PDB file of N, CA and C in Angstrom:
ATOM      1  N   MET A   1       2.637   8.612  17.550  1.00 80.00           N
ATOM      2  CA  MET A   1       4.033   8.777  17.225  1.00 80.00           C
ATOM      3  C   MET A   1       4.631   9.787  18.205  1.00 80.00           C
ATOM      4  N   ARG A   2       5.765   9.420  18.746  1.00 84.00           N
ATOM      5  CA  ARG A   2       6.447  10.311  19.687  1.00 84.00           C
ATOM      6  C   ARG A   2       7.102  11.466  18.933  1.00 84.00           C
ATOM      7  N   ASP A   3       7.359  12.553  19.662  1.00 81.00           N
ATOM      8  CA  ASP A   3       7.958  13.740  19.044  1.00 81.00           C
ATOM      9  C   ASP A   3       9.299  13.434  18.386  1.00 81.00           C
ATOM     10  N   ASP A   4      10.133  12.620  19.052  1.00 85.00           N
ATOM     11  CA  ASP A   4      11.438  12.307  18.467  1.00 85.00           C
ATOM     12  C   ASP A   4      11.281  11.460  17.204  1.00 85.00           C
ATOM     13  N   GLU A   5      10.271  10.601  17.175  1.00 93.00           N
ATOM     14  CA  GLU A   5      10.011   9.801  15.975  1.00 93.00           C
ATOM     15  C   GLU A   5       9.500  10.685  14.846  1.00 93.00           C
ATOM     16  N   LEU A   6       8.642  11.621  15.179  1.00 93.00           N
ATOM     17  CA  LEU A   6       8.106  12.534  14.175  1.00 93.00           C
ATOM     18  C   LEU A   6       9.226  13.368  13.560  1.00 93.00           C
ATOM     19  N   GLY A   7      10.136  13.838  14.373  1.00 91.00           N
ATOM     20  CA  GLY A   7      11.269  14.610  13.859  1.00 91.00           C
ATOM     21  C   GLY A   7      12.136  13.788  12.922  1.00 91.00           C
ATOM     22  N   ALA A   8      12.394  12.546  13.290  1.00 92.00           N
ATOM     23  CA  ALA A   8      13.204  11.664  12.438  1.00 92.00           C
ATOM     24  C   ALA A   8      12.483  11.375  11.130  1.00 92.00           C
ATOM     25  N   LEU A   9      11.171  11.178  11.199  1.00 94.00           N
ATOM     26  CA  LEU A   9      10.391  10.930   9.989  1.00 94.00           C
ATOM     27  C   LEU A   9      10.404  12.153   9.076  1.00 94.00           C
ATOM     28  N   GLU A  10      10.205  13.328   9.631  1.00 93.00           N
ATOM     29  CA  GLU A  10      10.222  14.551   8.829  1.00 93.00           C
ATOM     30  C   GLU A  10      11.589  14.771   8.180  1.00 93.00           C
ATOM     31  N   GLU A  11      12.652  14.473   8.908  1.00 93.00           N
ATOM     32  CA  GLU A  11      13.998  14.608   8.346  1.00 93.00           C
ATOM     33  C   GLU A  11      14.195  13.629   7.189  1.00 93.00           C
ATOM     34  N   PHE A  12      13.750  12.397   7.372  1.00 93.00           N
ATOM     35  CA  PHE A  12      13.860  11.390   6.312  1.00 93.00           C
ATOM     36  C   PHE A  12      13.073  11.812   5.077  1.00 93.00           C
ATOM     37  N   LEU A  13      11.826  12.221   5.265  1.00 93.00           N
ATOM     38  CA  LEU A  13      10.976  12.602   4.136  1.00 93.00           C
ATOM     39  C   LEU A  13      11.495  13.836   3.413  1.00 93.00           C
ATOM     40  N   SER A  14      12.142  14.743   4.127  1.00 94.00           N
ATOM     41  CA  SER A  14      12.656  15.957   3.482  1.00 94.00           C
ATOM     42  C   SER A  14      13.818  15.647   2.539  1.00 94.00           C
ATOM     43  N   ALA A  15      14.450  14.500   2.722  1.00 93.00           N
ATOM     44  CA  ALA A  15      15.576  14.119   1.860  1.00 93.00           C
ATOM     45  C   ALA A  15      15.117  13.457   0.560  1.00 93.00           C
ATOM     46  N   LEU A  16      13.840  13.125   0.467  1.00 90.00           N
ATOM     47  CA  LEU A  16      13.319  12.436  -0.712  1.00 90.00           C
ATOM     48  C   LEU A  16      12.898  13.419  -1.792  1.00 90.00           C
ATOM     49  N   SER A  17      13.013  12.977  -3.024  1.00 87.00           N
ATOM     50  CA  SER A  17      12.487  13.749  -4.152  1.00 87.00           C
ATOM     51  C   SER A  17      11.111  13.196  -4.492  1.00 87.00           C
ATOM     52  N   TRP A  18      10.130  14.053  -4.515  1.00 88.00           N
ATOM     53  CA  TRP A  18       8.769  13.629  -4.827  1.00 88.00           C
ATOM     54  C   TRP A  18       8.535  13.825  -6.313  1.00 88.00           C
ATOM     55  N   VAL A  19       8.078  12.774  -6.971  1.00 90.00           N
ATOM     56  CA  VAL A  19       7.903  12.787  -8.422  1.00 90.00           C
ATOM     57  C   VAL A  19       6.435  12.523  -8.739  1.00 90.00           C
ATOM     58  N   PRO A  20       5.784  13.423  -9.484  1.00 92.00           N
ATOM     59  CA  PRO A  20       4.380  13.180  -9.835  1.00 92.00           C
ATOM     60  C   PRO A  20       4.267  12.058 -10.866  1.00 92.00           C
ATOM     61  N   VAL A  21       3.146  11.380 -10.832  1.00 95.00           N
ATOM     62  CA  VAL A  21       2.858  10.345 -11.826  1.00 95.00           C
ATOM     63  C   VAL A  21       2.208  11.029 -13.019  1.00 95.00           C
ATOM     64  N   ASP A  22       2.885  10.967 -14.170  1.00 97.00           N
ATOM     65  CA  ASP A  22       2.330  11.583 -15.372  1.00 97.00           C
ATOM     66  C   ASP A  22       1.708  10.504 -16.266  1.00 97.00           C
ATOM     67  N   GLU A  23       1.239  10.926 -17.422  1.00 97.00           N
ATOM     68  CA  GLU A  23       0.558   9.993 -18.323  1.00 97.00           C
ATOM     69  C   GLU A  23       1.491   8.885 -18.796  1.00 97.00           C
ATOM     70  N   ALA A  24       2.728   9.207 -19.095  1.00 97.00           N
ATOM     71  CA  ALA A  24       3.680   8.194 -19.574  1.00 97.00           C
ATOM     72  C   ALA A  24       3.933   7.132 -18.507  1.00 97.00           C
ATOM     73  N   VAL A  25       4.102   7.554 -17.271  1.00 98.00           N
ATOM     74  CA  VAL A  25       4.311   6.602 -16.179  1.00 98.00           C
ATOM     75  C   VAL A  25       3.061   5.749 -15.987  1.00 98.00           C
ATOM     76  N   SER A  26       1.894   6.372 -16.070  1.00 98.00           N
ATOM     77  CA  SER A  26       0.639   5.630 -15.930  1.00 98.00           C
ATOM     78  C   SER A  26       0.493   4.572 -17.011  1.00 98.00           C
ATOM     79  N   ARG A  27       0.820   4.935 -18.233  1.00 98.00           N
ATOM     80  CA  ARG A  27       0.729   3.968 -19.341  1.00 98.00           C
ATOM     81  C   ARG A  27       1.715   2.816 -19.148  1.00 98.00           C
ATOM     82  N   THR A  28       2.929   3.136 -18.748  1.00 97.00           N
ATOM     83  CA  THR A  28       3.923   2.091 -18.502  1.00 97.00           C
ATOM     84  C   THR A  28       3.468   1.173 -17.375  1.00 97.00           C
ATOM     85  N   ALA A  29       2.921   1.747 -16.320  1.00 97.00           N
ATOM     86  CA  ALA A  29       2.410   0.934 -15.210  1.00 97.00           C
ATOM     87  C   ALA A  29       1.306   0.003 -15.696  1.00 97.00           C
ATOM     88  N   GLY A  30       0.440   0.505 -16.558  1.00 96.00           N
ATOM     89  CA  GLY A  30      -0.623  -0.332 -17.107  1.00 96.00           C
ATOM     90  C   GLY A  30      -0.084  -1.474 -17.940  1.00 96.00           C
ATOM     91  N   LEU A  31       0.933  -1.198 -18.743  1.00 96.00           N
ATOM     92  CA  LEU A  31       1.550  -2.255 -19.554  1.00 96.00           C
ATOM     93  C   LEU A  31       2.233  -3.304 -18.669  1.00 96.00           C
ATOM     94  N   LEU A  32       2.908  -2.855 -17.637  1.00 94.00           N
ATOM     95  CA  LEU A  32       3.539  -3.794 -16.707  1.00 94.00           C
ATOM     96  C   LEU A  32       2.487  -4.658 -16.014  1.00 94.00           C
ATOM     97  N   ALA A  33       1.397  -4.034 -15.611  1.00 94.00           N
ATOM     98  CA  ALA A  33       0.321  -4.776 -14.948  1.00 94.00           C
ATOM     99  C   ALA A  33      -0.293  -5.802 -15.890  1.00 94.00           C
ATOM    100  N   ARG A  34      -0.518  -5.412 -17.124  1.00 92.00           N
ATOM    101  CA  ARG A  34      -1.102  -6.339 -18.095  1.00 92.00           C
ATOM    102  C   ARG A  34      -0.210  -7.566 -18.270  1.00 92.00           C
ATOM    103  N   LYS A  35       1.083  -7.350 -18.301  1.00 90.00           N
ATOM    104  CA  LYS A  35       2.018  -8.458 -18.509  1.00 90.00           C
ATOM    105  C   LYS A  35       2.143  -9.351 -17.271  1.00 90.00           C
ATOM    106  N   HIS A  36       2.226  -8.759 -16.100  1.00 88.00           N
ATOM    107  CA  HIS A  36       2.533  -9.523 -14.888  1.00 88.00           C
ATOM    108  C   HIS A  36       1.311  -9.924 -14.074  1.00 88.00           C
ATOM    109  N   ARG A  37       0.187  -9.275 -14.266  1.00 83.00           N
ATOM    110  CA  ARG A  37      -1.006  -9.618 -13.501  1.00 83.00           C
ATOM    111  C   ARG A  37      -1.570 -10.970 -13.924  1.00 83.00           C
ATOM    112  N   ALA A  38      -1.331 -11.360 -15.172  1.00 75.00           N
ATOM    113  CA  ALA A  38      -1.847 -12.638 -15.667  1.00 75.00           C
ATOM    114  C   ALA A  38      -1.302 -13.808 -14.851  1.00 75.00           C
ATOM    115  N   ALA A  39      -0.142 -13.640 -14.281  1.00 66.00           N
ATOM    116  CA  ALA A  39       0.464 -14.707 -13.484  1.00 66.00           C
ATOM    117  C   ALA A  39      -0.114 -14.752 -12.069  1.00 66.00           C
ATOM    118  N   ASP A  40      -1.129 -13.913 -11.788  1.00 63.00           N
ATOM    119  CA  ASP A  40      -1.737 -13.824 -10.459  1.00 63.00           C
ATOM    120  C   ASP A  40      -0.657 -13.650  -9.392  1.00 63.00           C
ATOM    121  N   SER A  41       0.181 -12.681  -9.625  1.00 73.00           N
ATOM    122  CA  SER A  41       1.352 -12.461  -8.784  1.00 73.00           C
ATOM    123  C   SER A  41       1.042 -11.777  -7.462  1.00 73.00           C
ATOM    124  N   GLY A  42      -0.121 -11.164  -7.340  1.00 82.00           N
ATOM    125  CA  GLY A  42      -0.444 -10.440  -6.121  1.00 82.00           C
ATOM    126  C   GLY A  42       0.231  -9.079  -6.028  1.00 82.00           C
ATOM    127  N   ILE A  43       0.776  -8.603  -7.141  1.00 91.00           N
ATOM    128  CA  ILE A  43       1.442  -7.302  -7.156  1.00 91.00           C
ATOM    129  C   ILE A  43       0.385  -6.198  -7.133  1.00 91.00           C
ATOM    130  N   ASP A  44       0.558  -5.225  -6.252  1.00 91.00           N
ATOM    131  CA  ASP A  44      -0.392  -4.113  -6.130  1.00 91.00           C
ATOM    132  C   ASP A  44      -0.167  -3.072  -7.219  1.00 91.00           C
ATOM    133  N   ASP A  45      -1.221  -2.304  -7.509  1.00 94.00           N
ATOM    134  CA  ASP A  45      -1.118  -1.229  -8.496  1.00 94.00           C
ATOM    135  C   ASP A  45      -0.021  -0.232  -8.130  1.00 94.00           C
ATOM    136  N   VAL A  46       0.133   0.037  -6.846  1.00 96.00           N
ATOM    137  CA  VAL A  46       1.161   0.979  -6.401  1.00 96.00           C
ATOM    138  C   VAL A  46       2.551   0.472  -6.785  1.00 96.00           C
ATOM    139  N   ASP A  47       2.767  -0.835  -6.704  1.00 95.00           N
ATOM    140  CA  ASP A  47       4.067  -1.390  -7.089  1.00 95.00           C
ATOM    141  C   ASP A  47       4.329  -1.199  -8.579  1.00 95.00           C
ATOM    142  N   TYR A  48       3.289  -1.337  -9.407  1.00 96.00           N
ATOM    143  CA  TYR A  48       3.454  -1.079 -10.843  1.00 96.00           C
ATOM    144  C   TYR A  48       3.815   0.385 -11.085  1.00 96.00           C
ATOM    145  N   LEU A  49       3.187   1.294 -10.338  1.00 97.00           N
ATOM    146  CA  LEU A  49       3.510   2.719 -10.477  1.00 97.00           C
ATOM    147  C   LEU A  49       4.938   3.015 -10.019  1.00 97.00           C
ATOM    148  N   ILE A  50       5.364   2.378  -8.944  1.00 96.00           N
ATOM    149  CA  ILE A  50       6.734   2.568  -8.464  1.00 96.00           C
ATOM    150  C   ILE A  50       7.728   2.072  -9.505  1.00 96.00           C
ATOM    151  N   ALA A  51       7.485   0.885 -10.052  1.00 96.00           N
ATOM    152  CA  ALA A  51       8.384   0.322 -11.069  1.00 96.00           C
ATOM    153  C   ALA A  51       8.414   1.203 -12.310  1.00 96.00           C
ATOM    154  N   ALA A  52       7.247   1.653 -12.762  1.00 97.00           N
ATOM    155  CA  ALA A  52       7.178   2.496 -13.958  1.00 97.00           C
ATOM    156  C   ALA A  52       7.899   3.822 -13.740  1.00 97.00           C
ATOM    157  N   THR A  53       7.786   4.381 -12.555  1.00 96.00           N
ATOM    158  CA  THR A  53       8.480   5.629 -12.239  1.00 96.00           C
ATOM    159  C   THR A  53       9.991   5.420 -12.246  1.00 96.00           C
ATOM    160  N   ALA A  54      10.447   4.331 -11.656  1.00 95.00           N
ATOM    161  CA  ALA A  54      11.884   4.029 -11.660  1.00 95.00           C
ATOM    162  C   ALA A  54      12.394   3.866 -13.085  1.00 95.00           C
ATOM    163  N   LEU A  55      11.617   3.185 -13.931  1.00 95.00           N
ATOM    164  CA  LEU A  55      12.024   3.009 -15.329  1.00 95.00           C
ATOM    165  C   LEU A  55      12.066   4.349 -16.062  1.00 95.00           C
ATOM    166  N   ALA A  56      11.049   5.189 -15.843  1.00 95.00           N
ATOM    167  CA  ALA A  56      10.977   6.485 -16.533  1.00 95.00           C
ATOM    168  C   ALA A  56      12.140   7.396 -16.151  1.00 95.00           C
ATOM    169  N   LEU A  57      12.560   7.316 -14.905  1.00 94.00           N
ATOM    170  CA  LEU A  57      13.641   8.175 -14.411  1.00 94.00           C
ATOM    171  C   LEU A  57      15.012   7.516 -14.535  1.00 94.00           C
ATOM    172  N   ASP A  58      15.025   6.279 -15.015  1.00 94.00           N
ATOM    173  CA  ASP A  58      16.260   5.489 -15.048  1.00 94.00           C
ATOM    174  C   ASP A  58      16.899   5.507 -13.662  1.00 94.00           C
ATOM    175  N   ALA A  59      16.045   5.308 -12.656  1.00 92.00           N
ATOM    176  CA  ALA A  59      16.479   5.364 -11.262  1.00 92.00           C
ATOM    177  C   ALA A  59      16.625   3.957 -10.693  1.00 92.00           C
ATOM    178  N   GLU A  60      17.516   3.820  -9.749  1.00 92.00           N
ATOM    179  CA  GLU A  60      17.691   2.546  -9.066  1.00 92.00           C
ATOM    180  C   GLU A  60      16.604   2.412  -8.004  1.00 92.00           C
ATOM    181  N   LEU A  61      15.898   1.302  -8.026  1.00 92.00           N
ATOM    182  CA  LEU A  61      14.861   1.037  -7.031  1.00 92.00           C
ATOM    183  C   LEU A  61      15.477   0.237  -5.892  1.00 92.00           C
ATOM    184  N   LEU A  62      15.344   0.733  -4.685  1.00 92.00           N
ATOM    185  CA  LEU A  62      15.852   0.041  -3.504  1.00 92.00           C
ATOM    186  C   LEU A  62      14.674  -0.563  -2.758  1.00 92.00           C
ATOM    187  N   THR A  63      14.654  -1.889  -2.685  1.00 94.00           N
ATOM    188  CA  THR A  63      13.579  -2.590  -1.991  1.00 94.00           C
ATOM    189  C   THR A  63      14.061  -3.962  -1.555  1.00 94.00           C
ATOM    190  N   THR A  64      13.472  -4.457  -0.493  1.00 93.00           N
ATOM    191  CA  THR A  64      13.708  -5.843  -0.102  1.00 93.00           C
ATOM    192  C   THR A  64      12.538  -6.720  -0.539  1.00 93.00           C
ATOM    193  N   ASN A  65      11.548  -6.120  -1.159  1.00 91.00           N
ATOM    194  CA  ASN A  65      10.340  -6.811  -1.605  1.00 91.00           C
ATOM    195  C   ASN A  65      10.502  -7.223  -3.075  1.00 91.00           C
ATOM    196  N   LEU A  66      11.460  -8.068  -3.358  1.00 91.00           N
ATOM    197  CA  LEU A  66      11.820  -8.410  -4.734  1.00 91.00           C
ATOM    198  C   LEU A  66      10.703  -9.112  -5.491  1.00 91.00           C
ATOM    199  N   HIS A  67       9.889  -9.905  -4.804  1.00 89.00           N
ATOM    200  CA  HIS A  67       8.855 -10.653  -5.528  1.00 89.00           C
ATOM    201  C   HIS A  67       7.749  -9.754  -6.081  1.00 89.00           C
ATOM    202  N   HIS A  68       7.673  -8.510  -5.651  1.00 91.00           N
ATOM    203  CA  HIS A  68       6.684  -7.585  -6.217  1.00 91.00           C
ATOM    204  C   HIS A  68       7.228  -6.801  -7.408  1.00 91.00           C
ATOM    205  N   PHE A  69       8.482  -7.030  -7.770  1.00 93.00           N
ATOM    206  CA  PHE A  69       9.088  -6.278  -8.866  1.00 93.00           C
ATOM    207  C   PHE A  69       9.792  -7.181  -9.886  1.00 93.00           C
ATOM    208  N   PRO A  70       9.093  -8.225 -10.390  1.00 90.00           N
ATOM    209  CA  PRO A  70       9.716  -9.097 -11.394  1.00 90.00           C
ATOM    210  C   PRO A  70       9.948  -8.376 -12.720  1.00 90.00           C
ATOM    211  N   MET A  71       9.299  -7.233 -12.892  1.00 90.00           N
ATOM    212  CA  MET A  71       9.433  -6.468 -14.137  1.00 90.00           C
ATOM    213  C   MET A  71      10.745  -5.693 -14.212  1.00 90.00           C
ATOM    214  N   LEU A  72      11.527  -5.745 -13.143  1.00 92.00           N
ATOM    215  CA  LEU A  72      12.823  -5.066 -13.107  1.00 92.00           C
ATOM    216  C   LEU A  72      13.923  -6.119 -12.984  1.00 92.00           C
ATOM    217  N   PRO A  73      14.357  -6.677 -14.111  1.00 87.00           N
ATOM    218  CA  PRO A  73      15.375  -7.724 -14.050  1.00 87.00           C
ATOM    219  C   PRO A  73      16.673  -7.210 -13.435  1.00 87.00           C
ATOM    220  N   GLY A  74      17.302  -8.065 -12.673  1.00 88.00           N
ATOM    221  CA  GLY A  74      18.563  -7.696 -12.045  1.00 88.00           C
ATOM    222  C   GLY A  74      18.402  -6.976 -10.717  1.00 88.00           C
ATOM    223  N   LEU A  75      17.163  -6.750 -10.286  1.00 91.00           N
ATOM    224  CA  LEU A  75      16.926  -6.070  -9.011  1.00 91.00           C
ATOM    225  C   LEU A  75      17.416  -6.953  -7.868  1.00 91.00           C
ATOM    226  N   ARG A  76      18.185  -6.348  -6.973  1.00 90.00           N
ATOM    227  CA  ARG A  76      18.708  -7.069  -5.815  1.00 90.00           C
ATOM    228  C   ARG A  76      18.445  -6.253  -4.562  1.00 90.00           C
ATOM    229  N   PRO A  77      18.406  -6.928  -3.407  1.00 87.00           N
ATOM    230  CA  PRO A  77      18.207  -6.181  -2.164  1.00 87.00           C
ATOM    231  C   PRO A  77      19.356  -5.194  -1.943  1.00 87.00           C
ATOM    232  N   PRO A  78      19.075  -4.058  -1.320  1.00 84.00           N
ATOM    233  CA  PRO A  78      20.108  -3.040  -1.124  1.00 84.00           C
ATOM    234  C   PRO A  78      21.148  -3.429  -0.077  1.00 84.00           C
ATOM    235  N   TYR A  79      20.896  -4.460   0.684  1.00 83.00           N
ATOM    236  CA  TYR A  79      21.857  -4.917   1.697  1.00 83.00           C
ATOM    237  C   TYR A  79      21.739  -6.397   1.884  1.00 83.00           C
TER     238      TYR A  79
END
């Protein structure tokens, strides 16, 4: 990674809020996985944790990877 890229990455990451995964988020992620994994959707565990965190925080999830988040009805691409 070039120095200018590293600086841009550090600036981007500094604007993010980092949220720990607690027991409630873990349980919600497990419930989401149990419901959606049966369909052999190919959704990764990390995606379940991301969805559960968004639900716990009542936060808007911005992604273009809509097929990995069927558990969030109404999700649309950010652009």
